[in-house]
Structures are given as structure tokens and as C-alpha cells.
Amino acid sequence: MKRVYLDWNATTPPLGAVVEAMAFAAREAWGNPSSVHATGRTARACVEDSREAVARLAGCDPRDVVFTSGGTEANNLALRSAFAEAGTANVSTLVTSRLEHPSITRVAEELDRAGRARMRWVAVRSDGVIDLEDLERALSEGNVRLVAVQAVNAETGVVQPVASIIAAARRAGARVHVDAVQAFGRTEDVATEADTRSLAGHKLRGPKSIGALLTRPGITISPVLLGGSQERGVRPGTTDPVAAAGLGAAARHALASPARWRALGPLREALEIGLLRLAPGARVNGAGAPRMPHVTNVAFPGWRGPELVAALDLEGLAVSAGSACSAGTAEPSAVLVAMGDPEAAASSVRFSLGEDTMAGDIETALAIAGRALGRFS
Amino acid sequence: MKRVYLDWNATTPPLGAVVEAMAFAAREAWGNPSSVHATGRTARACVEDSREAVARLAGCDPRDVVFTSGGTEANNLALRSAFAEAGTANVSTLVTSRLEHPSITRVAEELDRAGRARMRWVAVRSDGVIDLEDLERALSEGNVRLVAVQAVNAETGVVQPVASIIAAARRAGARVHVDAVQAFGRTEDVATEADTRSLAGHKLRGPKSIGALLTRPGITISPVLLGGSQERGVRPGTTDPVAAAGLGAAARHALASPARWRALGPLREALEIGLLRLAPGARVNGAGAPRMPHVTNVAFPGWRGPELVAALDLEGLAVSAGSACSAGTAEPSAVLVAMGDPEAAASSVRFSLGEDTMAGDIETALAIAGRALGRFS
């Protein structure tokens, strides 16, 4: 059975160059980068080489790259740092929306519960875009310390108006964090004007256990984990030169990737048209919004998303309902609920293509979908 | 120039089997372990296979293994969890000592500063062993929630009387966390009776970006990072099947490692005797205490530790002054200061052997030390 992987937003297959760079580093640069001897310095050089590659991809200075264990830790670090010095009097506001990843929304809820931040949830339009008017309203209420917004939604592929959001926040004197995990390596538009940004290695064909928080010069980050003085005291724990080497190779590859991802547009269109034809009544979530060219998130009214995913998997097609991060919880997609469509939240399936997806994969995917939808109807 | 690596306590060279397991997983089990489709399930199986290997090494149930980004995060998780539900009234006590790793001492200081824990620092004997009488006194003061103690000191190799400490804490109704990072894979005595234990992949020839917190059944862990529901909601962020595969291979190897590390005793003796002969006035820190057979930490009065390390490195010998985690901070070893010997803290060098160290390496190391000490005298 030919298997087709259309779940690139959940994770991407590591590049051959990434696997090779990691194996090489494991043999040649395995030292502790904090050790002062030659073995340590070789490991340190490997880490710094990776930092430069990530900085080049992100359009920032290598000194503004903090390596973390992944996107989740980078988001935690950004949000908690912004409210680290908050006193109990005159608690300032954190503005975000229910479109965000749980590593944003759950930290926001915790900061609110602990009295460190006052939460202001911005309204979401039915097409999955942040409601800019409500954002302006939130900013006009004053005392906003941070706006946290994603560059691209993982589930729908909807692109948020990050430039407008940053401009509005600047006018109000607020800091902006952009979760750019789904943007790096897929578009050149990686919100270089944001105060902090997060990146995850495994969304751009690198290793899973490394990510980065990117900061603008002058932004101070307070550590969440405490321990040694690695990463300028911001992120303790032995920095991994092997994971860093993998991320560096992925970042170098990603410099030229956006064109490859943009080229997926026609394949995505073919898939979308084919799916809508197979399932009368099906509709595309976020269809009216600017979307990344590699994602389609389709509601199949009358079906249950997780069951359809299981049926497609049996036939060899890997897709998802909701995000993998909340898999097993059996809860409907918080993103689609935020878009005001509970029916879609229960019945939708995400198909996410990637730079290696070929026309034949789409044909196979549609054939599989036809069988699965036919069997259930 | 033949280089000799005697800094195994800083980090260990990854096993060939670890590198191969990681490369294999990167090609065959790279999915998101939270994805429900076949690609995700293969990755999940890889993670669970590793969890079983770690559990076997640790003598616990696989369900009691929480994967983290390393030892630092495991220590943070253990300490913060123990005080997660602490109210402001009747703050309970955290008992630990200045022998601990910064990921223990700095979290302890922060819990104290935040009013979540009351700190009680236990006295340390001049041989580097926890003062058991003072520990009993601390426990008798009442309201102790947690005792945090290391199994083995990273700098001196001194073995702590963990069984006695656990017994005393149990009598007082206190929980015990054992930082066993320097014990796993080197001794069978891995404190299986402790309530929580930490493990770091790279101290047992595995990858640097993975570690584990091991819990006793019934111990509740509260997450430090917030996000998705991975690792039963205790540690969010995509679990890395590639790093897990490496750790699994390392854990399987480590099952038989303690005998190999014990066999280092005679080599360590030869090194120690040779060093003391080369440098009149030199002395071994923690000499009177039970010590691991692969470490010697030698004070060279009149010398500066970091300068001696640099001189040895120039000749091809990799050793360290203080721990790598605080390298670059130029502060004297907190461990040797806690042992009440500021002169040793400034003038000491740690030599840590490992299972691959050969008699010839010790001969080379002594020849190098002879030249370095001769050049400086």
C-alpha cells in the first residue's frame, strides 16, 4: 500500500542533511559546549554555527537567538518574561485570542489566575482571522503590556495580519510576541518586527527537541527553568550541539524553502476541489481568509472528524482532526470553536501538504478519501 | 597529538549504538507521537520502547517515567511540583544543601523568595558528605515537605548516604527528591526508594536534549511549562522519538555499565597517586568520603584551577575546574566552598574517567600533567 503523508503541520520528515549533520556532530562535536577545553570548544562552535544559521533565517542577530527545547518552551518563555516583573498593583494586560496554540492560551490563563496578568481575549472572525477592530478596542483600553499572536494558524493555515497587529500594538506602547512556528521555512514573512518570536525545529524538517526564542535587541528575557548559566543565563541545561547541528542544517535548507511551499498552491486547490466534490455539503474552514498554500481544513457535516481520520489512515492517508498537541483528549478543535462553528469543530479534517508532496500524492489521497467517504455514506 | 578526555562527568561521548538508533528513528519513526495515524503510532511506539528501557534501568514502572529536556528540567519539575499547592499560610520547608546542582539550589532560592517554600540549608561536612546530624535536626524542626539530595556529587564523586537520608525523611513524613544524574549507568545504587529522581541522557552516553523525571506511584507532578497534553499533561511539547530512541539505546547499554565503571578504581588510584607525586602539597577533595571510582578532584595549592585546566588542554588533556554548567562565570566551585575549603575551591581540578578510559590514557594524562605542572612551577 502506498502511504501518503498530508500532516506536515503536525510534524515534517527530517531532511537527509539534518540526519547527516546530527550523526556527524554526535561523532565530532559531542562535547559539553560549556566546557573550556578543545572538546567543549568544538561543541560550542557547532552550537554557534547553528545559531548563525537560525539568525539568518529569522533575519536577526545571532546574539538574539535563545535555544529552547522547542516551540512550547519558547512561547512559555516569551509570555512569562513579559510579566516577570509585574507587581500585584495595577496588573497589566495580556491580549491574545483563542486561535493560539495551548502553549500560549494555557500560559495566559495561568498568568491571569496567578494575578500576574489581566487577560483580554480578542474576538475572532468566522473566517479565522483576528478581529482587528476588537484588537484596537483592546489596545485602547490601556495598560496592555503584551499582544501575543500567531503568524499562521496550524489548523486552518489562515495567515494573520501580523504587520497591522504589530503597528497597532506599537502605537499603544505594547510589546508583541509572534508564534511563528508555522511560518518559518514556509514563507518569507516571519514577522521580523516582532519583539519576540518562536520557532520549532521539527516544523521546518529539523529535530523535535530544539526550538528558539528570537528577541529584538533590548528585550530582556527572564528564565523559566532555573539552573546553570547556559544561553546567557536565560535557558539553563546543557545545550545540545547535536540537536543544534540538525536545526542549523534545517535552517539553511529553509532559506530557500518558501518558494517550494508556495508552489503547492495548485496541488492544494486540486485536493480541495476534489474533496468538496466527493462530499456534498463539505466546506473549507477559513476559505475567505488569506491562507497558506499548503493547508486545507475541510468540514464534512454529518461525519465525525476523528473517525474520518481513522478511516483515511486505514487506507494509507495520514491527516488529522484538530492539532496533534491535543490528540487523545477527544475535545473538538478550540480553533474552529473560536471561529464560531461548533459543527465544523466536530467534523473537520486538516490536510497539510509539504515541500515534497507530489501531484501523484494528491491523486492517491483523493482516491483514498473517495473510498473512505463512500464506505461511510 | 594524542588527546585524552577525562571529563566524563561534564558529558560522555555518545555510544555508536545511540547514534545509530537516532539515525534509524529519524528515518523510520520521525512522526509526531501524538498523531493518531500510522506515522504517529510508529513514533509513539519508539517513544514507549525508550520509556520501557529507562524504566528498566531505573527500576520503576514505565508509567512513572516523564521525559523532559534534560536533568535541569527534571530537577525543576520535581522541586516546583512539591510546592505547587503551597498556600501562603504555614509555608512548608525545603531541605537541601549547597552541594546540589544549580538546577536544585537556584530553584530552592526562587521558591524561598516567592514565599512558596521556607529554605533550610543542611550543613556539609568537610569531606563533602551531607551532615546527617544536621539533617535530622532539620527534619525535627517539623513541617518539612521535601528533602532534595544528590546521589553522587558531580565535582568530587562523593557518594551521599541516600538510603539513610530517605529513611530519616520517611520518619518525618517528608518527600525525597534524588538528583541521580551522576549515578545512572555508573552504579546500581540509583535510589529506587526516592519519591522522585532525575536522569540526564548525556551523562550515560545518550543525547543531551533528553532526560527524565522518575516518580514513585502516587506522586503527583504539576507541569512547569504549559501547553499540550503530552506526557500525561505533565510535560507539554512534542515528544522527540529520535532523542528518545537515543536515550533508550543508552539505557539498555547502561544496564551493564556499573561493572565497567567500578573497574576504573585502579586507574583512578594510579592517576591520583601520580598527581600527588607531581605536585607536592596537592590533596584530594573528599578523600575521606565514599567516592565513585572514576573521579578525583585535586586541589593544587598555589595554582589557579582554571589556568591549570587551560594548560592541560593545550597539551591535549580535557579536564575541568568546577562544573561545566557554571563555566565562564569564573566563580569558585560552590561545592568546594560548601566543604569549607576556599583555597581548594580556587585551585582544584576535576579528573573524571569513563568506561572507555584505558591505562594508556592515564599514563598520557600524567605525562601531560607533569609537563604542565613543571612549566608553571
CSV table of N, CA and C in Angstrom, one decimal, chain A residues 307-358:
chain,number,residue,atom,x,y,z
A,307,GLU,N,-13.2,10.0,13.4
A,307,GLU,CA,-13.5,8.8,12.7
A,307,GLU,C,-13.0,8.8,11.2
A,308,LEU,N,-13.2,9.9,10.6
A,308,LEU,CA,-12.8,10.0,9.2
A,308,LEU,C,-11.3,9.9,9.1
A,309,VAL,N,-10.6,10.5,10.1
A,309,VAL,CA,-9.1,10.4,10.1
A,309,VAL,C,-8.7,9.0,10.3
A,310,ALA,N,-9.4,8.2,11.1
A,310,ALA,CA,-9.0,6.8,11.3
A,310,ALA,C,-9.3,6.0,10.1
A,311,ALA,N,-10.4,6.3,9.4
A,311,ALA,CA,-10.7,5.6,8.1
A,311,ALA,C,-9.7,5.9,7.1
A,312,LEU,N,-9.3,7.1,6.9
A,312,LEU,CA,-8.3,7.5,5.9
A,312,LEU,C,-7.0,6.9,6.2
A,313,ASP,N,-6.7,6.8,7.5
A,313,ASP,CA,-5.4,6.2,7.9
A,313,ASP,C,-5.4,4.7,7.6
A,314,LEU,N,-6.5,4.0,7.7
A,314,LEU,CA,-6.6,2.6,7.4
A,314,LEU,C,-6.2,2.4,5.9
A,315,GLU,N,-6.6,3.4,5.1
A,315,GLU,CA,-6.3,3.3,3.6
A,315,GLU,C,-5.0,3.8,3.3
A,316,GLY,N,-4.2,4.4,4.3
A,316,GLY,CA,-2.8,4.8,4.0
A,316,GLY,C,-2.7,6.3,3.9
A,317,LEU,N,-3.7,7.1,4.3
A,317,LEU,CA,-3.5,8.5,4.2
A,317,LEU,C,-3.4,9.1,5.6
A,318,ALA,N,-2.4,9.8,5.9
A,318,ALA,CA,-2.1,10.4,7.2
A,318,ALA,C,-2.6,11.9,7.2
A,319,VAL,N,-3.6,12.2,7.9
A,319,VAL,CA,-4.1,13.6,8.1
A,319,VAL,C,-4.6,13.7,9.6
A,320,SER,N,-5.2,14.8,9.9
A,320,SER,CA,-5.5,14.9,11.3
A,320,SER,C,-6.8,15.7,11.6
A,321,ALA,N,-7.4,15.5,12.7
A,321,ALA,CA,-8.5,16.3,13.2
A,321,ALA,C,-8.0,17.1,14.4
A,322,GLY,N,-8.1,18.4,14.3
A,322,GLY,CA,-7.5,19.2,15.4
A,322,GLY,C,-6.0,19.1,15.3
A,323,SER,N,-5.3,19.6,16.3
A,323,SER,CA,-3.9,19.5,16.3
A,323,SER,C,-3.4,18.3,17.1
A,324,ALA,N,-2.2,17.8,16.7
A,324,ALA,CA,-1.7,16.6,17.4
A,324,ALA,C,-1.4,16.9,18.9
A,325,CYS,N,-1.2,18.2,19.2
A,325,CYS,CA,-0.9,18.5,20.6
A,325,CYS,C,-2.0,18.1,21.6
A,326,SER,N,-3.2,18.1,21.0
A,326,SER,CA,-4.4,17.8,21.9
A,326,SER,C,-5.0,16.5,21.5
A,327,ALA,N,-4.2,15.7,20.7
A,327,ALA,CA,-4.7,14.4,20.3
A,327,ALA,C,-5.0,13.5,21.6
A,328,GLY,N,-6.0,12.7,21.5
A,328,GLY,CA,-6.2,11.8,22.7
A,328,GLY,C,-7.1,12.5,23.7
A,329,THR,N,-7.3,13.8,23.6
A,329,THR,CA,-8.2,14.4,24.5
A,329,THR,C,-9.6,14.4,24.1
A,330,ALA,N,-9.9,14.1,22.8
A,330,ALA,CA,-11.2,13.9,22.2
A,330,ALA,C,-12.0,15.2,22.3
A,331,GLU,N,-11.4,16.3,22.5
A,331,GLU,CA,-12.1,17.6,22.5
A,331,GLU,C,-12.2,18.2,21.1
A,332,PRO,N,-13.2,18.9,20.8
A,332,PRO,CA,-13.3,19.5,19.5
A,332,PRO,C,-12.3,20.6,19.4
A,333,SER,N,-11.9,20.9,18.2
A,333,SER,CA,-10.9,21.9,17.9
A,333,SER,C,-11.2,23.2,18.5
A,334,ALA,N,-10.3,23.7,19.4
A,334,ALA,CA,-10.6,25.0,20.0
A,334,ALA,C,-10.6,26.2,19.0
A,335,VAL,N,-9.8,26.0,17.9
A,335,VAL,CA,-9.6,27.0,16.9
A,335,VAL,C,-11.0,27.1,16.1
A,336,LEU,N,-11.5,26.0,15.7
A,336,LEU,CA,-12.8,26.0,15.0
A,336,LEU,C,-14.0,26.5,15.9
A,337,VAL,N,-13.9,26.1,17.1
A,337,VAL,CA,-14.9,26.7,18.1
A,337,VAL,C,-14.8,28.2,18.2
A,338,ALA,N,-13.5,28.7,18.2
A,338,ALA,CA,-13.3,30.1,18.3
A,338,ALA,C,-13.8,30.8,17.0
A,339,MET,N,-13.8,30.1,15.9
A,339,MET,CA,-14.4,30.7,14.7
A,339,MET,C,-15.9,30.6,14.6
A,340,GLY,N,-16.5,30.1,15.7
A,340,GLY,CA,-17.9,30.1,15.9
A,340,GLY,C,-18.7,29.0,15.1
A,341,ASP,N,-18.0,27.9,14.9
A,341,ASP,CA,-18.6,26.9,14.1
A,341,ASP,C,-18.4,25.5,14.8
A,342,PRO,N,-19.3,25.3,15.8
A,342,PRO,CA,-19.1,24.0,16.5
A,342,PRO,C,-19.3,22.8,15.7
A,343,GLU,N,-20.2,22.9,14.6
A,343,GLU,CA,-20.4,21.7,13.7
A,343,GLU,C,-19.1,21.4,13.0
A,344,ALA,N,-18.4,22.5,12.5
A,344,ALA,CA,-17.1,22.3,11.9
A,344,ALA,C,-16.1,21.7,12.9
A,345,ALA,N,-16.1,22.2,14.1
A,345,ALA,CA,-15.1,21.7,15.1
A,345,ALA,C,-15.2,20.2,15.3
A,346,ALA,N,-16.4,19.7,15.1
A,346,ALA,CA,-16.5,18.2,15.4
A,346,ALA,C,-16.3,17.4,14.1
A,347,SER,N,-16.4,18.0,13.0
A,347,SER,CA,-16.5,17.2,11.7
A,347,SER,C,-15.4,17.5,10.7
A,348,SER,N,-14.4,18.3,11.2
A,348,SER,CA,-13.3,18.7,10.2
A,348,SER,C,-12.1,17.9,10.2
A,349,VAL,N,-11.4,17.9,9.1
A,349,VAL,CA,-10.2,17.2,8.9
A,349,VAL,C,-9.2,18.2,8.2
A,350,ARG,N,-8.0,18.2,8.8
A,350,ARG,CA,-6.9,19.0,8.2
A,350,ARG,C,-6.0,18.2,7.3
A,351,PHE,N,-5.8,18.7,6.1
A,351,PHE,CA,-4.9,18.1,5.1
A,351,PHE,C,-3.8,19.2,5.0
A,352,SER,N,-2.5,18.8,5.4
A,352,SER,CA,-1.4,19.8,5.2
A,352,SER,C,-0.3,19.1,4.4
A,353,LEU,N,-0.1,19.8,3.2
A,353,LEU,CA,0.9,19.3,2.3
A,353,LEU,C,2.3,19.9,2.7
A,354,GLY,N,3.3,19.4,2.1
A,354,GLY,CA,4.7,19.9,2.3
A,354,GLY,C,5.5,19.9,1.1
A,355,GLU,N,6.7,20.4,1.2
A,355,GLU,CA,7.5,20.7,0.0
A,355,GLU,C,7.9,19.4,-0.8
A,356,ASP,N,7.7,18.2,-0.2
A,356,ASP,CA,8.0,17.0,-1.0
A,356,ASP,C,6.7,16.4,-1.6
A,357,THR,N,5.5,17.0,-1.3
A,357,THR,CA,4.3,16.4,-1.8
A,357,THR,C,4.2,16.6,-3.4
A,358,MET,N,3.8,15.5,-4.0
A,358,MET,CA,3.8,15.5,-5.5
A,358,MET,C,2.3,15.3,-5.9
